PDB file of C-alpha atoms in Angstrom:
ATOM      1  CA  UNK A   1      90.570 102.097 107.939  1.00 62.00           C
ATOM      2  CA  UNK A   2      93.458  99.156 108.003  1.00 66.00           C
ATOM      3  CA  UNK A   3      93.931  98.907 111.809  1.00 68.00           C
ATOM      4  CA  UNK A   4      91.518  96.473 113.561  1.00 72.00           C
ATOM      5  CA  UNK A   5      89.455  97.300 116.370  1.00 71.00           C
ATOM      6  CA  UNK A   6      91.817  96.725 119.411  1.00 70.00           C
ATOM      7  CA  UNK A   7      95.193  96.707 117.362  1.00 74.00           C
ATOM      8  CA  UNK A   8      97.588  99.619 118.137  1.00 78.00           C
ATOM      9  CA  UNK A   9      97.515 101.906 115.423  1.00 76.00           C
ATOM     10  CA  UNK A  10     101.248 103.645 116.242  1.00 83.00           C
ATOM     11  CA  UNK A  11     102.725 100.051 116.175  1.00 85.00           C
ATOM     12  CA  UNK A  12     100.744  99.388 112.979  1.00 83.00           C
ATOM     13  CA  UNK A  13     102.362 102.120 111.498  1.00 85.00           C
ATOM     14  CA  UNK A  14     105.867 101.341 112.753  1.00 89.00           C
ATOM     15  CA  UNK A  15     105.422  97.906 111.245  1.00 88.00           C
ATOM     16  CA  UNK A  16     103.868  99.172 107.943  1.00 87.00           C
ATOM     17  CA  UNK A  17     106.748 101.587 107.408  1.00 92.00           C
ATOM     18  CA  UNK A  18     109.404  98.478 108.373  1.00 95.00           C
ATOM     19  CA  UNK A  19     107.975  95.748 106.018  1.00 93.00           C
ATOM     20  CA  UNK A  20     107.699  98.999 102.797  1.00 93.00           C
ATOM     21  CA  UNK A  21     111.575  99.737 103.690  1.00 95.00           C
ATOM     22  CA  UNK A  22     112.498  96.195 103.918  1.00 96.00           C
ATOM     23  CA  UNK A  23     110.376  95.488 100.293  1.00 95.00           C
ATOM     24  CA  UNK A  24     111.789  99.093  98.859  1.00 95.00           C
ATOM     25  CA  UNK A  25     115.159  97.605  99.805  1.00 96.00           C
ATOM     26  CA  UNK A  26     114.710  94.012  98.415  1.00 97.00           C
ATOM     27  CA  UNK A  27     113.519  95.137  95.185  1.00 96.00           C
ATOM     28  CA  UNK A  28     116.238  97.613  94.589  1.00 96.00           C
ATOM     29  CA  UNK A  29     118.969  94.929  95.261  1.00 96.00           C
ATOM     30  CA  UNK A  30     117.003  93.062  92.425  1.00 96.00           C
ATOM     31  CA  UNK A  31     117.046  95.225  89.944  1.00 96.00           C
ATOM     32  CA  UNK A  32     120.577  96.527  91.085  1.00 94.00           C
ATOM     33  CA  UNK A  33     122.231  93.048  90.517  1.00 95.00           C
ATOM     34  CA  UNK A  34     119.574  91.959  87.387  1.00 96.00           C
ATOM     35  CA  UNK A  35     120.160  95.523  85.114  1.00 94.00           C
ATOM     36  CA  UNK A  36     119.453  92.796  81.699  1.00 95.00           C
ATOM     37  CA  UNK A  37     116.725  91.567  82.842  1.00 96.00           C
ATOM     38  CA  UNK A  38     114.385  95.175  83.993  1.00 97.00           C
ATOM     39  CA  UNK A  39     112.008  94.947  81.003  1.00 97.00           C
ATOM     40  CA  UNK A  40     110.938  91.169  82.141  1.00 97.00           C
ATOM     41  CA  UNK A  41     110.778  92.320  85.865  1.00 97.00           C
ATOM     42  CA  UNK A  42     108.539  95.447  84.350  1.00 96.00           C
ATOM     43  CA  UNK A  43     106.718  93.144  82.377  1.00 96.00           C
ATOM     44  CA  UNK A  44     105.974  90.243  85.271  1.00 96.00           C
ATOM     45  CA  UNK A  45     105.073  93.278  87.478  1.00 95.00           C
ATOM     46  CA  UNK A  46     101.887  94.476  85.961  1.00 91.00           C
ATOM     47  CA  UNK A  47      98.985  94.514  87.907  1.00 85.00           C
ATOM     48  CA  UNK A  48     101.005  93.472  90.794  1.00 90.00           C
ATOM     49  CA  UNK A  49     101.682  95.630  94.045  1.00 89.00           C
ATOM     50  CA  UNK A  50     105.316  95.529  92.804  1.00 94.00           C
ATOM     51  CA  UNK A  51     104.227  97.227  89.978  1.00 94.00           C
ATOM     52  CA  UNK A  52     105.007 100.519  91.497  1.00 92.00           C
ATOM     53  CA  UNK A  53     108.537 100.254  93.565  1.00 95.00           C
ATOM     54  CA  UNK A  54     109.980  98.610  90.020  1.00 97.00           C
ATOM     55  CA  UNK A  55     109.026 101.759  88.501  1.00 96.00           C
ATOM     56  CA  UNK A  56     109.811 103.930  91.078  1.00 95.00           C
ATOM     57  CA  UNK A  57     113.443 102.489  91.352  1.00 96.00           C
ATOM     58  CA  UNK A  58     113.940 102.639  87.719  1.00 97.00           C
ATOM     59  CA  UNK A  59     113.022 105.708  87.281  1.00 96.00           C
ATOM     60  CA  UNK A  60     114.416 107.228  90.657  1.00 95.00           C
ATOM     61  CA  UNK A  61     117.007 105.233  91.946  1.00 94.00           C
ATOM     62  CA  UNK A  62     119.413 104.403  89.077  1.00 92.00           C
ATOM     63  CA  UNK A  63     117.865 105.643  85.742  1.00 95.00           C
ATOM     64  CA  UNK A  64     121.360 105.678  84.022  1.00 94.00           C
ATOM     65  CA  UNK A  65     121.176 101.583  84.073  1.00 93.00           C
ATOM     66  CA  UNK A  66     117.993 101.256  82.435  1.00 96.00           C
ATOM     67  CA  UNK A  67     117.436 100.874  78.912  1.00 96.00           C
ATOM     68  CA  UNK A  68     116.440 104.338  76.752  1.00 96.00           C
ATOM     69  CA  UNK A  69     113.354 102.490  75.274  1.00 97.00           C
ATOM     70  CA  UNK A  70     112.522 101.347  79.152  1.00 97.00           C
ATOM     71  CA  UNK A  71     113.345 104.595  80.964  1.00 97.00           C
ATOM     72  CA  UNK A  72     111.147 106.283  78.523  1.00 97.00           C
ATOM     73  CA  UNK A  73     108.111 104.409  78.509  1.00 96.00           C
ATOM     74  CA  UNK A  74     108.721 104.615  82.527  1.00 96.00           C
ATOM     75  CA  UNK A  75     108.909 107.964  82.291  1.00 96.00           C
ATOM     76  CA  UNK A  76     106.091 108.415  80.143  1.00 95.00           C
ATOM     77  CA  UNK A  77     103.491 106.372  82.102  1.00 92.00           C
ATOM     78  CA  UNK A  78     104.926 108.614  85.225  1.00 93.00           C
ATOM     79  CA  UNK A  79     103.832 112.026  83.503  1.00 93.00           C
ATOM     80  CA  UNK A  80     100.451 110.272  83.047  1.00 87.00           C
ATOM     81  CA  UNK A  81     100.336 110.488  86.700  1.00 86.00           C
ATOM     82  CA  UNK A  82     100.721 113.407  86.674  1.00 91.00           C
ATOM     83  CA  UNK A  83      98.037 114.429  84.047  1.00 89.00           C
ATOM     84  CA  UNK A  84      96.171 112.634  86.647  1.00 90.00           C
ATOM     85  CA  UNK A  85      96.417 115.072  89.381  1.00 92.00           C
ATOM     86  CA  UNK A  86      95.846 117.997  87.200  1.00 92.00           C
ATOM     87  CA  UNK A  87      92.357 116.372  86.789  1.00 92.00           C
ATOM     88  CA  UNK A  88      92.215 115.942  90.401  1.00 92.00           C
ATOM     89  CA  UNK A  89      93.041 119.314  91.004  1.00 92.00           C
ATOM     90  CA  UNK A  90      90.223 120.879  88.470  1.00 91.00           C
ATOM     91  CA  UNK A  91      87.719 118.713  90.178  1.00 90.00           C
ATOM     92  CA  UNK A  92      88.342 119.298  93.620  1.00 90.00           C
ATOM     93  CA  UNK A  93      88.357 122.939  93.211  1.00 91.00           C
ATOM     94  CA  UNK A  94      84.984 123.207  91.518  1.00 90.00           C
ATOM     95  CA  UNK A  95      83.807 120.981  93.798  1.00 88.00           C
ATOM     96  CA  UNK A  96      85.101 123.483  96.684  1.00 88.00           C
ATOM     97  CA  UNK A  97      83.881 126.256  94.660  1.00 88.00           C
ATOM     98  CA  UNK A  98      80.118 125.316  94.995  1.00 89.00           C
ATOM     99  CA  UNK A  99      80.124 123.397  91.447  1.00 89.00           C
ATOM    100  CA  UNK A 100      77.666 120.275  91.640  1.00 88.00           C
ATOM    101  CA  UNK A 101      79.106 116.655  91.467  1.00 86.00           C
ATOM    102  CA  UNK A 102      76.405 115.085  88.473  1.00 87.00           C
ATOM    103  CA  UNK A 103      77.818 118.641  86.432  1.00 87.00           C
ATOM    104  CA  UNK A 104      81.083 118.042  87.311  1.00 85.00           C
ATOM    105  CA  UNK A 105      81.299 114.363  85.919  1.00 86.00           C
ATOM    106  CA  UNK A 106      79.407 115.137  82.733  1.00 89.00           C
ATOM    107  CA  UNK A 107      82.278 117.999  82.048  1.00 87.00           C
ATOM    108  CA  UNK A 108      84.793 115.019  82.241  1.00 88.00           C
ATOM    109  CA  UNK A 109      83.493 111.975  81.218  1.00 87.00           C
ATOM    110  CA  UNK A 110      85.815 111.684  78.572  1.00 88.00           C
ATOM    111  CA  UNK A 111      88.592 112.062  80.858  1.00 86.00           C
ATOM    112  CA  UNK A 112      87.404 109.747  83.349  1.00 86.00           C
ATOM    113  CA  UNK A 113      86.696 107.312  80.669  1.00 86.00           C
ATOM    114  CA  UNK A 114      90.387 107.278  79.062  1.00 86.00           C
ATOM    115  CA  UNK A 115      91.567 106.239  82.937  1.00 83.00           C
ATOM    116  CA  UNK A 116      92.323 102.991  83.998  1.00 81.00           C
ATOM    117  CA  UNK A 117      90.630 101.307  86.434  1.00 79.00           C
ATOM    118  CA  UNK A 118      92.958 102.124  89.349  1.00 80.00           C
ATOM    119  CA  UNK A 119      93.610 105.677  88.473  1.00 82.00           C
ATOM    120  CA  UNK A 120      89.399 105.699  88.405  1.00 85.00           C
ATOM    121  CA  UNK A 121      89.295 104.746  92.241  1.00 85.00           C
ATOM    122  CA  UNK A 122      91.940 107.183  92.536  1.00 82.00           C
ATOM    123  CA  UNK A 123      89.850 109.912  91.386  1.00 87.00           C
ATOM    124  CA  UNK A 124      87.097 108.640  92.560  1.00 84.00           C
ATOM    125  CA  UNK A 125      88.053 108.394  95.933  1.00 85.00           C
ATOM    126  CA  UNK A 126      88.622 112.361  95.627  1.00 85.00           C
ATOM    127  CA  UNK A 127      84.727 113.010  94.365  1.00 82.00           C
ATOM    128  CA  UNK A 128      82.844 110.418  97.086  1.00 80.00           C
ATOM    129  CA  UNK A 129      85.580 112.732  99.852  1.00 71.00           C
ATOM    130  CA  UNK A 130      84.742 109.828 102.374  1.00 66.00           C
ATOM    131  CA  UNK A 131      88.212 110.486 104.173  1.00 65.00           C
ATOM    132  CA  UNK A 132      88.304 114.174 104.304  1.00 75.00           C
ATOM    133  CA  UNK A 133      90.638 114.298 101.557  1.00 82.00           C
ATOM    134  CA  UNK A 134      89.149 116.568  99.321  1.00 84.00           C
ATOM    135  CA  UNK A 135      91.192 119.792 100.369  1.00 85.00           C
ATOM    136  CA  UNK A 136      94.272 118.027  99.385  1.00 88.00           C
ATOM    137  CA  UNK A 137      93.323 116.809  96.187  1.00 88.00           C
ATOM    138  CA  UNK A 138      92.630 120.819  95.198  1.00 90.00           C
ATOM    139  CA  UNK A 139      96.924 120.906  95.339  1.00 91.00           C
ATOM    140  CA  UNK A 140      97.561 117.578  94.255  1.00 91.00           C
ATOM    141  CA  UNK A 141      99.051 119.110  90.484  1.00 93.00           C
ATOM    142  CA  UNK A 142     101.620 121.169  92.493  1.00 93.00           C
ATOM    143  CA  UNK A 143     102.511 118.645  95.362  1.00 92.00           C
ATOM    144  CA  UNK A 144     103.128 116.224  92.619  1.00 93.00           C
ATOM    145  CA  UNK A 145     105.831 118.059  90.575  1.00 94.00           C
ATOM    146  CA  UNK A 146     107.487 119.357  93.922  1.00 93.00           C
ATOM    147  CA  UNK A 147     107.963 115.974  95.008  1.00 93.00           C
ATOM    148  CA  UNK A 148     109.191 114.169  91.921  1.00 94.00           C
ATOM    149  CA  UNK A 149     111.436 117.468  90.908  1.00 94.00           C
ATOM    150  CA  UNK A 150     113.562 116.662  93.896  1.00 91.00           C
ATOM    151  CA  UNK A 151     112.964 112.803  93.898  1.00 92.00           C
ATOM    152  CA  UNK A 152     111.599 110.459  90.958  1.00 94.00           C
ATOM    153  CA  UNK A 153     112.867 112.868  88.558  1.00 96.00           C
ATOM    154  CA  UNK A 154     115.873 114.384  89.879  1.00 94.00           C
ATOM    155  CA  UNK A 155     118.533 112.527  88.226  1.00 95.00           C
ATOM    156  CA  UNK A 156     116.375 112.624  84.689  1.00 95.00           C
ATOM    157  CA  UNK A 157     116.526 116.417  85.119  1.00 94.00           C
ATOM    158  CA  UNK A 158     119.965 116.775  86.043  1.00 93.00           C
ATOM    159  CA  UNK A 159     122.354 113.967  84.966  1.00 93.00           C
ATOM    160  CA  UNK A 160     125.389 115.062  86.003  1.00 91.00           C
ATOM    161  CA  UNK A 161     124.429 114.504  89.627  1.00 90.00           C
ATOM    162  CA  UNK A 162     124.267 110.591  88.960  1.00 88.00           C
ATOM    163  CA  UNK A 163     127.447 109.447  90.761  1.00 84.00           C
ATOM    164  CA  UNK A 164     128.783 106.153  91.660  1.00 74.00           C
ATOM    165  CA  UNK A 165     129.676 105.531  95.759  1.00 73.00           C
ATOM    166  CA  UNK A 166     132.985 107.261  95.338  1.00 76.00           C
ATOM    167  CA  UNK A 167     131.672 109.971  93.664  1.00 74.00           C
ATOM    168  CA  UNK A 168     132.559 109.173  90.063  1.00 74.00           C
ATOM    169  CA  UNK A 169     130.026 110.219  87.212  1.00 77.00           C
ATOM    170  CA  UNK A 170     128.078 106.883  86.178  1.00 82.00           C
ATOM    171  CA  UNK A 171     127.777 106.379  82.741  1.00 89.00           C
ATOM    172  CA  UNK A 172     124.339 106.591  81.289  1.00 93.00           C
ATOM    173  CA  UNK A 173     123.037 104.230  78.912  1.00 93.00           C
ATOM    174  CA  UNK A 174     120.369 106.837  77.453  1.00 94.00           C
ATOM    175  CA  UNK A 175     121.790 109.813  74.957  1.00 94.00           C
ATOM    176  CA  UNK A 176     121.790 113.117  76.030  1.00 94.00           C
ATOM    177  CA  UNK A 177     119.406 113.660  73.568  1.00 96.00           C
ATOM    178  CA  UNK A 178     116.860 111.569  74.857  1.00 96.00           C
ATOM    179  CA  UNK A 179     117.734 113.299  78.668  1.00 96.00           C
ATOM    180  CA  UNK A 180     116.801 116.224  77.166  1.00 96.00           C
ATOM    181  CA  UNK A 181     114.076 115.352  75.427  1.00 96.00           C
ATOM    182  CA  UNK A 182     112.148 113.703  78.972  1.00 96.00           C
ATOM    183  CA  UNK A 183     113.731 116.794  80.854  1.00 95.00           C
ATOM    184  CA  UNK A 184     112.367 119.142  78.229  1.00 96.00           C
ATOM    185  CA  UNK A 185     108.639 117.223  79.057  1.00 96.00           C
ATOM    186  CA  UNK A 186     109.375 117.686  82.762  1.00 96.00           C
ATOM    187  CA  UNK A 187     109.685 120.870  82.713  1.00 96.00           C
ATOM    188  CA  UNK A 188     106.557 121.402  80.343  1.00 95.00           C
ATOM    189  CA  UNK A 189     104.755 119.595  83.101  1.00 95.00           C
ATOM    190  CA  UNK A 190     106.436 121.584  85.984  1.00 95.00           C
ATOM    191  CA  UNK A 191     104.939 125.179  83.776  1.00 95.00           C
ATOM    192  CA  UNK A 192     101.585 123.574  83.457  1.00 93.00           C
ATOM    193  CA  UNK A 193     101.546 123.151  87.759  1.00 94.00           C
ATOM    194  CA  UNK A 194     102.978 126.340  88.120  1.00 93.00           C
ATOM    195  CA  UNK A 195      99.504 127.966  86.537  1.00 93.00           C
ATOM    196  CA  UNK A 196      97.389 126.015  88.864  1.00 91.00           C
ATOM    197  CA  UNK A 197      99.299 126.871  92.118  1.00 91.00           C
ATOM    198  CA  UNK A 198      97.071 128.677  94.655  1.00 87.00           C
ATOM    199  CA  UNK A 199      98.275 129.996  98.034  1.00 84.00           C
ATOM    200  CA  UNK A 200      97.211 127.475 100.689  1.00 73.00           C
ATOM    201  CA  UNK A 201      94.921 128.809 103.506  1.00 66.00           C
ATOM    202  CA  UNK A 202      96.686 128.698 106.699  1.00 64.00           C
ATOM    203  CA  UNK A 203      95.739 125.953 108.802  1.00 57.00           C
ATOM    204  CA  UNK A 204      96.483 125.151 112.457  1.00 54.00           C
ATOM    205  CA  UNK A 205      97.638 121.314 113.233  1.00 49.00           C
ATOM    206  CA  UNK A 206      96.960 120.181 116.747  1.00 50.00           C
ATOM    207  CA  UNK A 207      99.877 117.824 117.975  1.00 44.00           C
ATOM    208  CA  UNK A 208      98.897 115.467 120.971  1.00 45.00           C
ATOM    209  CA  UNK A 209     101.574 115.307 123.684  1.00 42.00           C
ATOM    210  CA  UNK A 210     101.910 112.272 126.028  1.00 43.00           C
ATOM    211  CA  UNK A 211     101.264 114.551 129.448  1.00 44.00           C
ATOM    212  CA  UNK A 212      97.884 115.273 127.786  1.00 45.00           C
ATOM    213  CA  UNK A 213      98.636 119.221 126.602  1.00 44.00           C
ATOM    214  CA  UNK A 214      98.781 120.231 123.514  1.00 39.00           C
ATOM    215  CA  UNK A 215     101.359 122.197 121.207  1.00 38.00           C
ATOM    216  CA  UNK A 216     100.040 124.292 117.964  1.00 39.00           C
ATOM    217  CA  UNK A 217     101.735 125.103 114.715  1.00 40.00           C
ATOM    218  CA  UNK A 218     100.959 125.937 110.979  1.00 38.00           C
ATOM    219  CA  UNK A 219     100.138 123.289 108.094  1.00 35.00           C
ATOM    220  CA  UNK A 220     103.662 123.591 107.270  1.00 35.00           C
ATOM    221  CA  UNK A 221     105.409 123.235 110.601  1.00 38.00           C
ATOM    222  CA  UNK A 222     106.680 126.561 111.446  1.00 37.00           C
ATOM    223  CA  UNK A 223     108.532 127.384 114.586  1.00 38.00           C
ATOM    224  CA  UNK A 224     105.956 127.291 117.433  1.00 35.00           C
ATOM    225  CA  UNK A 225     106.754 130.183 119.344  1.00 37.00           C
ATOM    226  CA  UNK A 226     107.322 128.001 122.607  1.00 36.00           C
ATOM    227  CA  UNK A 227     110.006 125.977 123.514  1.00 36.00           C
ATOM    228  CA  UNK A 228     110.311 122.785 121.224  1.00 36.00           C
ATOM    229  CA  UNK A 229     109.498 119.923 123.589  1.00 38.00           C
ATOM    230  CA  UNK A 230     111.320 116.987 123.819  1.00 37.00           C
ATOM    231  CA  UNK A 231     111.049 114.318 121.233  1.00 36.00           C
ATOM    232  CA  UNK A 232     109.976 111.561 124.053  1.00 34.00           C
ATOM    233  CA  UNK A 233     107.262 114.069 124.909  1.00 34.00           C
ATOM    234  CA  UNK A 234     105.675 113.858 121.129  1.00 33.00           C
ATOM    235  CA  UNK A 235     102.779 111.505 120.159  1.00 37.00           C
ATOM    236  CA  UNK A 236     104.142 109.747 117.078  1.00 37.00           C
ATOM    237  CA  UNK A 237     100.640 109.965 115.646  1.00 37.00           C
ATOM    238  CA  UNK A 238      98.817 113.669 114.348  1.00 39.00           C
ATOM    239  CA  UNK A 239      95.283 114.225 115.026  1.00 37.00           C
ATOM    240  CA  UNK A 240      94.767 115.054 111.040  1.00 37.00           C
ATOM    241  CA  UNK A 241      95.240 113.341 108.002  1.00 40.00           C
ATOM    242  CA  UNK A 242      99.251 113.771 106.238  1.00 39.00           C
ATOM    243  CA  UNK A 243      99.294 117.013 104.135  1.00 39.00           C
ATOM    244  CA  UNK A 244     100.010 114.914 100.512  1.00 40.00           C
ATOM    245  CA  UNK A 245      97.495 114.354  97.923  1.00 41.00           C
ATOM    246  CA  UNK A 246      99.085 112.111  95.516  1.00 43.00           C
ATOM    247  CA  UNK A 247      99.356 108.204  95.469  1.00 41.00           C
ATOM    248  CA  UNK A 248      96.956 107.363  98.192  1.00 40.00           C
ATOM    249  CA  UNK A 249      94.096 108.417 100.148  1.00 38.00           C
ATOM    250  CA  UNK A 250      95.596 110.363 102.883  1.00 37.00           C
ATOM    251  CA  UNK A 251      93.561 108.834 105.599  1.00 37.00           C
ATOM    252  CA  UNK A 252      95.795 105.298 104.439  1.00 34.00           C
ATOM    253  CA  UNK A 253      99.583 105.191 104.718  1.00 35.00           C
ATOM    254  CA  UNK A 254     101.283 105.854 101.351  1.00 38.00           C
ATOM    255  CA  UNK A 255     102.607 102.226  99.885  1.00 36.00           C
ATOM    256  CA  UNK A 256     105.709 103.245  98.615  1.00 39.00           C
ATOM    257  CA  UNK A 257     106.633 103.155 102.230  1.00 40.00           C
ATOM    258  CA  UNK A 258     107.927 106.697 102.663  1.00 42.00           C
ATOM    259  CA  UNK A 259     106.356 108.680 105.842  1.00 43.00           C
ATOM    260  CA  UNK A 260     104.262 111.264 104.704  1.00 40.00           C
ATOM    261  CA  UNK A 261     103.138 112.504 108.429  1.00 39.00           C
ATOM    262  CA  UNK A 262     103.611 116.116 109.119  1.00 38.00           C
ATOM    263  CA  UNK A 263     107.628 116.337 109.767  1.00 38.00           C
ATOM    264  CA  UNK A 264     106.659 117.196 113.526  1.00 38.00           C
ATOM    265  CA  UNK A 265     105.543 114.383 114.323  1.00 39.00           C
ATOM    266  CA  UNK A 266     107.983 111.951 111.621  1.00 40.00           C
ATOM    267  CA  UNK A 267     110.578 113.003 113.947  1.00 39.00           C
ATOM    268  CA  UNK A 268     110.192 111.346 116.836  1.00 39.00           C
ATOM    269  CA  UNK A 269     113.242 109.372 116.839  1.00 41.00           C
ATOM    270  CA  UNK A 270     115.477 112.470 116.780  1.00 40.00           C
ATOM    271  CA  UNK A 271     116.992 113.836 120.104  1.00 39.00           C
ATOM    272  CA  UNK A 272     115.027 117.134 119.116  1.00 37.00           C
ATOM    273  CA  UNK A 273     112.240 117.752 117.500  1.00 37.00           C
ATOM    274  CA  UNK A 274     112.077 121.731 116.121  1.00 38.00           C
ATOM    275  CA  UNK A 275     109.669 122.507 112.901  1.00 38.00           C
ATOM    276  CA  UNK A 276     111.120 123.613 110.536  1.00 41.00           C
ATOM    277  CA  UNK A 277     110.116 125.254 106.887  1.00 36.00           C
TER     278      UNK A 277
END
């Protein structure tokens, strides 16, 4: 949908994922070096597309440097994210299940109507289903609290692992109270995803190689039971959408610049290239 008739769409990507590592990068160094000035850079940010990576670093990256007030309004406005996909989830399971779309949003028009207008298109995006998405969007509430267990949230949950470059403890400028408190919601949310997982279907990914065969394996990149070819011999580009569901439309590249291709086909500057679990 971004790349122009004629353009390369692998070297789009490559470029796309350079220029989000390079902006990732440059706003962490900003916020790294600026710690008293975070609520004015979250402030200036709104409605911005730095909006996000601010966030994202203050929440992710170094947490312990940001203000308790900050971090937990941060924090907050994440889990709102994730009360997001939970209403993602719902829809695009009744919508799976048969359930008609004009029933569907009179059941939650109030919760449409409390969204902003970006989180709107979000969910919108999901109902219209122009990019195939739908069958992601029915484990978006799971997806979500796996990934920001083990990244957005992962010093929040456990402090202890927040270490300086030598591997001293960093001091934290939030109480432990207030750690415990936003772990304590975490974990709330992480019960709440656990009661809407649903074992995924198994699904067959077709991975294009450049000598025009074709190698086969699961949605989640088992072993294929052939030999693993070589990683020259891998297109750098699947034939189906990436397997997330939150942040973006799967059909477009996530903008927080992170590769969310299947991990068969992310590694293709490795000397090998074996899927693993």
């Amino acid at each position: 949908m971004l790349v122009k008739d004629g353009d390369d769409s692998d070297r789009w990507w490559e470029d796309h994922l350079a220029t989000s590592k390079a902006w990732k990068a440059m706003w962490e160094q900003v916020l790294a070096i600026h710690t008293d000035r975070h609520r004015q850079l979250v402030e200036w940010a709104d409605d911005t597309k730095a909006d996000h990576v601010i966030r994202e670093h203050l929440l992710a990256t170094f947490p312990w440097l940001v203000e308790p007030a900050l971090l937990e309004e941060i924090a907050t406005d994440d889990l709102a994210r994730f009360s997001r996909n939970v209403l993602i989830t719902r829809i695009c399971r009744s919508l799976r299940d048969g359930a008609p779309k004009e029933k569907l949003l009179a059941d939650h028009a109030a919760d449409l109507a409390a969204l902003q207008s970006d989180d709107l298109r979000h969910v919108e995006a999901f109902l219209d289903d122009a990019a195939g998405i739908q069958q992601f969007g029915c484990q978006a509430t799971t997806s979500w609290i796996e990934r920001a267990a083990e990244g957005s949230w992962r010093y929040v949950r456990v402090p202890e692992e927040a270490k300086d470059r030598i591997g001293r403890p960093d001091h934290w400028d939030a109480s432990t109270e207030l750690l415990r408190a936003l772990g304590r919601r975490f974990a709330e949310a992480a019960v709440q995803a656990l009661k809407l997982w649903e074992p995924q279907p198994r699904r067959r990914i077709r991975i294009r190689l450049t000598c025009g065969g074709s190698i086969s394996c699961c949605s989640i990149c088992r072993p294929s039971p052939m030999t693993s070819p070589s990683a020259s011999e891998l297109c750098s580009q699947p034939t189906v959408p990436p397997l997330e569901a939150d942040g973006q439309s799967s059909a477009i590249p996530n903008w927080n610049g992170s590769d969310t291709r299947p991990s068969c086909a992310r590694q293709s500057n490795e000397s090998s290239v074996t899927p693993q679990l």
